[in-house]
Short mmCIF file of N, CA and C in Angstrom, two decimals:
data_model
loop_
_atom_site.label_atom_id
_atom_site.label_comp_id
_atom_site.label_asym_id
_atom_site.label_seq_id
_atom_site.Cartn_x
_atom_site.Cartn_y
_atom_site.Cartn_z
N MET J 19 0.83 -1.24 -0.02
CA MET J 19 -0.08 -0.03 0.27
C MET J 19 0.85 1.46 0.17
N SER J 20 1.93 1.11 0.77
CA SER J 20 2.95 2.39 0.94
C SER J 20 3.46 2.59 -0.58
N ASN J 21 3.80 1.58 -1.29
CA ASN J 21 4.43 1.83 -2.68
C ASN J 21 3.47 2.72 -3.58
N TYR J 22 2.09 2.22 -3.40
CA TYR J 22 1.26 2.94 -4.18
C TYR J 22 1.18 4.49 -3.91
N LYS J 23 1.17 4.86 -2.73
CA LYS J 23 0.88 6.13 -2.15
C LYS J 23 2.36 6.98 -2.64
N ALA J 24 3.43 6.28 -2.53
CA ALA J 24 4.56 7.02 -3.04
C ALA J 24 4.65 7.27 -4.86
N GLU J 25 4.01 6.36 -5.25
CA GLU J 25 3.94 6.66 -6.51
C GLU J 25 2.94 7.33 -6.97
N ILE J 26 1.68 7.90 -6.31
CA ILE J 26 0.53 8.46 -6.73
C ILE J 26 1.25 9.88 -6.09
N THR J 27 2.15 10.00 -5.18
CA THR J 27 2.71 11.51 -4.73
C THR J 27 3.72 11.62 -5.90
N LEU J 28 4.49 10.99 -6.45
CA LEU J 28 5.42 11.14 -7.24
C LEU J 28 4.60 11.71 -8.46
N MET J 29 3.53 10.90 -8.96
CA MET J 29 2.58 11.54 -10.03
C MET J 29 2.32 13.08 -9.91
N ILE J 30 1.88 13.14 -8.46
CA ILE J 30 1.36 14.33 -8.12
C ILE J 30 2.39 15.47 -8.45
N VAL J 31 3.55 15.40 -7.94
CA VAL J 31 4.49 16.42 -7.80
C VAL J 31 4.80 16.51 -9.49
N ALA J 32 4.83 15.50 -10.41
CA ALA J 32 5.53 15.61 -11.51
C ALA J 32 4.26 16.58 -12.27
N LEU J 33 3.27 16.45 -12.09
CA LEU J 33 2.01 17.09 -12.50
C LEU J 33 2.00 18.43 -12.22
N LEU J 34 2.29 18.79 -10.94
CA LEU J 34 2.58 20.27 -10.46
C LEU J 34 3.78 20.80 -11.17
N CYS J 35 5.02 19.91 -11.13
CA CYS J 35 6.34 20.94 -11.64
C CYS J 35 5.86 21.08 -13.30
N PHE J 36 5.14 20.26 -14.17
CA PHE J 36 4.69 20.37 -15.58
C PHE J 36 3.62 21.41 -15.64
N GLY J 37 2.93 21.85 -14.95
CA GLY J 37 1.78 22.68 -14.58
C GLY J 37 2.55 24.26 -14.38
N ILE J 38 3.75 24.16 -13.65
CA ILE J 38 4.43 25.42 -13.30
C ILE J 38 4.86 25.71 -14.48
N PHE J 39 5.85 24.81 -15.28
CA PHE J 39 6.43 25.01 -16.45
C PHE J 39 5.67 25.76 -17.64
N VAL J 40 4.39 25.43 -17.52
CA VAL J 40 3.37 25.47 -18.59
C VAL J 40 3.14 27.13 -18.59
N LEU J 41 2.86 27.34 -17.11
CA LEU J 41 2.59 28.51 -16.38
C LEU J 41 3.51 29.57 -16.88
N PHE J 42 4.90 29.21 -16.62
CA PHE J 42 5.76 30.39 -17.16
C PHE J 42 5.92 30.40 -18.52
N ALA J 43 5.94 29.15 -19.26
CA ALA J 43 6.03 29.23 -20.83
C ALA J 43 4.92 30.09 -21.38
N ASN J 44 3.97 29.92 -20.85
CA ASN J 44 2.93 31.08 -21.43
C ASN J 44 2.89 32.39 -20.74
N GLY J 45 3.73 32.75 -20.16
CA GLY J 45 3.88 34.10 -20.02
C GLY J 45 2.58 34.55 -18.54
N VAL J 46 2.27 33.73 -17.87
CA VAL J 46 1.00 33.66 -16.77
C VAL J 46 1.87 34.29 -15.70
N ILE J 47 3.04 33.85 -15.30
CA ILE J 47 3.82 34.26 -13.88
C ILE J 47 4.19 35.37 -14.14
N ASP J 48 4.54 36.07 -15.25
CA ASP J 48 5.11 37.24 -15.22
C ASP J 48 4.46 38.35 -14.84
N PRO J 49 3.38 38.68 -15.51
CA PRO J 49 2.73 39.65 -14.68
C PRO J 49 2.02 39.64 -13.42
N LEU J 50 1.68 38.18 -13.00
CA LEU J 50 1.53 38.16 -11.56
C LEU J 50 2.54 38.39 -10.57
N VAL J 51 3.65 38.17 -10.96
CA VAL J 51 4.87 38.70 -10.06
C VAL J 51 5.09 40.04 -10.46
N GLN J 52 4.76 40.51 -11.30
CA GLN J 52 5.00 42.06 -11.38
C GLN J 52 3.88 43.03 -10.47
N THR J 53 2.91 42.29 -10.57
CA THR J 53 1.55 42.96 -9.77
C THR J 53 1.66 42.83 -8.35
N ILE J 54 2.32 41.67 -7.73
CA ILE J 54 2.50 41.35 -6.50
C ILE J 54 3.71 42.54 -6.14
N GLY J 55 4.71 42.27 -6.63
CA GLY J 55 5.71 43.41 -6.52
C GLY J 55 5.60 44.75 -6.31
N GLN J 56 4.75 45.38 -7.35
CA GLN J 56 4.21 46.82 -7.20
C GLN J 56 3.37 46.82 -5.92
N GLY J 57 2.50 45.82 -5.50
CA GLY J 57 1.88 45.82 -4.55
C GLY J 57 2.67 45.89 -3.10
N PHE J 58 3.65 45.17 -3.22
CA PHE J 58 4.88 44.95 -2.06
C PHE J 58 5.25 46.46 -1.90
N LYS J 59 5.65 47.04 -2.90
CA LYS J 59 6.55 48.18 -2.88
C LYS J 59 5.42 49.17 -2.38
N THR J 60 4.39 49.32 -2.80
CA THR J 60 3.31 50.35 -2.34
C THR J 60 3.08 50.24 -0.70
N MET J 61 3.01 48.72 -0.70
CA MET J 61 2.69 48.80 1.19
C MET J 61 3.95 49.07 2.00
N VAL J 62 5.29 48.71 1.40
CA VAL J 62 6.30 49.33 2.05
C VAL J 62 6.44 50.46 2.15
N THR J 63 6.37 51.52 1.12
CA THR J 63 6.42 52.78 0.85
C THR J 63 5.26 53.38 1.79
N ASN J 64 4.11 52.99 2.06
CA ASN J 64 3.12 53.46 2.71
C ASN J 64 3.49 53.14 4.54
N VAL J 65 4.25 52.25 4.93
CA VAL J 65 4.54 51.87 6.06
C VAL J 65 5.60 52.85 6.61
N PHE J 66 6.61 52.80 5.25
CA PHE J 66 7.96 53.32 6.11
C PHE J 66 8.56 54.89 5.62
N GLY J 67 7.18 55.14 4.65
CA GLY J 67 7.53 56.44 4.22
C GLY J 67 7.34 57.82 5.02
N ASP J 68 6.82 57.68 6.06
CA ASP J 68 6.84 58.54 7.08
C ASP J 68 8.16 58.50 7.96
N VAL J 69 8.75 57.61 8.15
CA VAL J 69 9.71 57.51 8.77
C VAL J 69 10.78 58.61 8.72
N GLY J 70 10.93 58.83 7.76
CA GLY J 70 12.48 60.10 7.54
C GLY J 70 13.48 59.37 6.93
N ASP J 71 14.58 60.28 6.83
CA ASP J 71 15.72 59.54 6.48
C ASP J 71 16.37 59.22 7.64
N LEU J 72 16.78 57.56 7.72
CA LEU J 72 17.53 57.20 8.75
C LEU J 72 19.08 56.69 8.68
N ARG J 73 19.43 57.42 7.67
CA ARG J 73 21.37 57.39 7.77
C ARG J 73 21.78 58.02 8.63
N PRO J 74 22.71 57.60 9.18
CA PRO J 74 23.47 57.96 10.11
C PRO J 74 24.02 59.33 10.08
N GLY J 75 24.19 60.19 10.98
CA GLY J 75 24.65 61.33 10.79
C GLY J 75 23.54 62.46 9.89
N LYS J 76 22.34 62.16 9.78
CA LYS J 76 21.48 62.80 9.54
C LYS J 76 20.27 63.42 10.33
#
């Protein structure tokens, strides 16, 4: 029984890897990563924008 579980798990992992490769090849991931990056940049700017200049000697 455990051999079958291992085989099924390997098949699922292989299908997930193949699906990720297909998403990268079709250009689905690139805009998604850019959108997440822009949102993260906006969040960091909003959180730390009012802190001021934290460089030493300023």
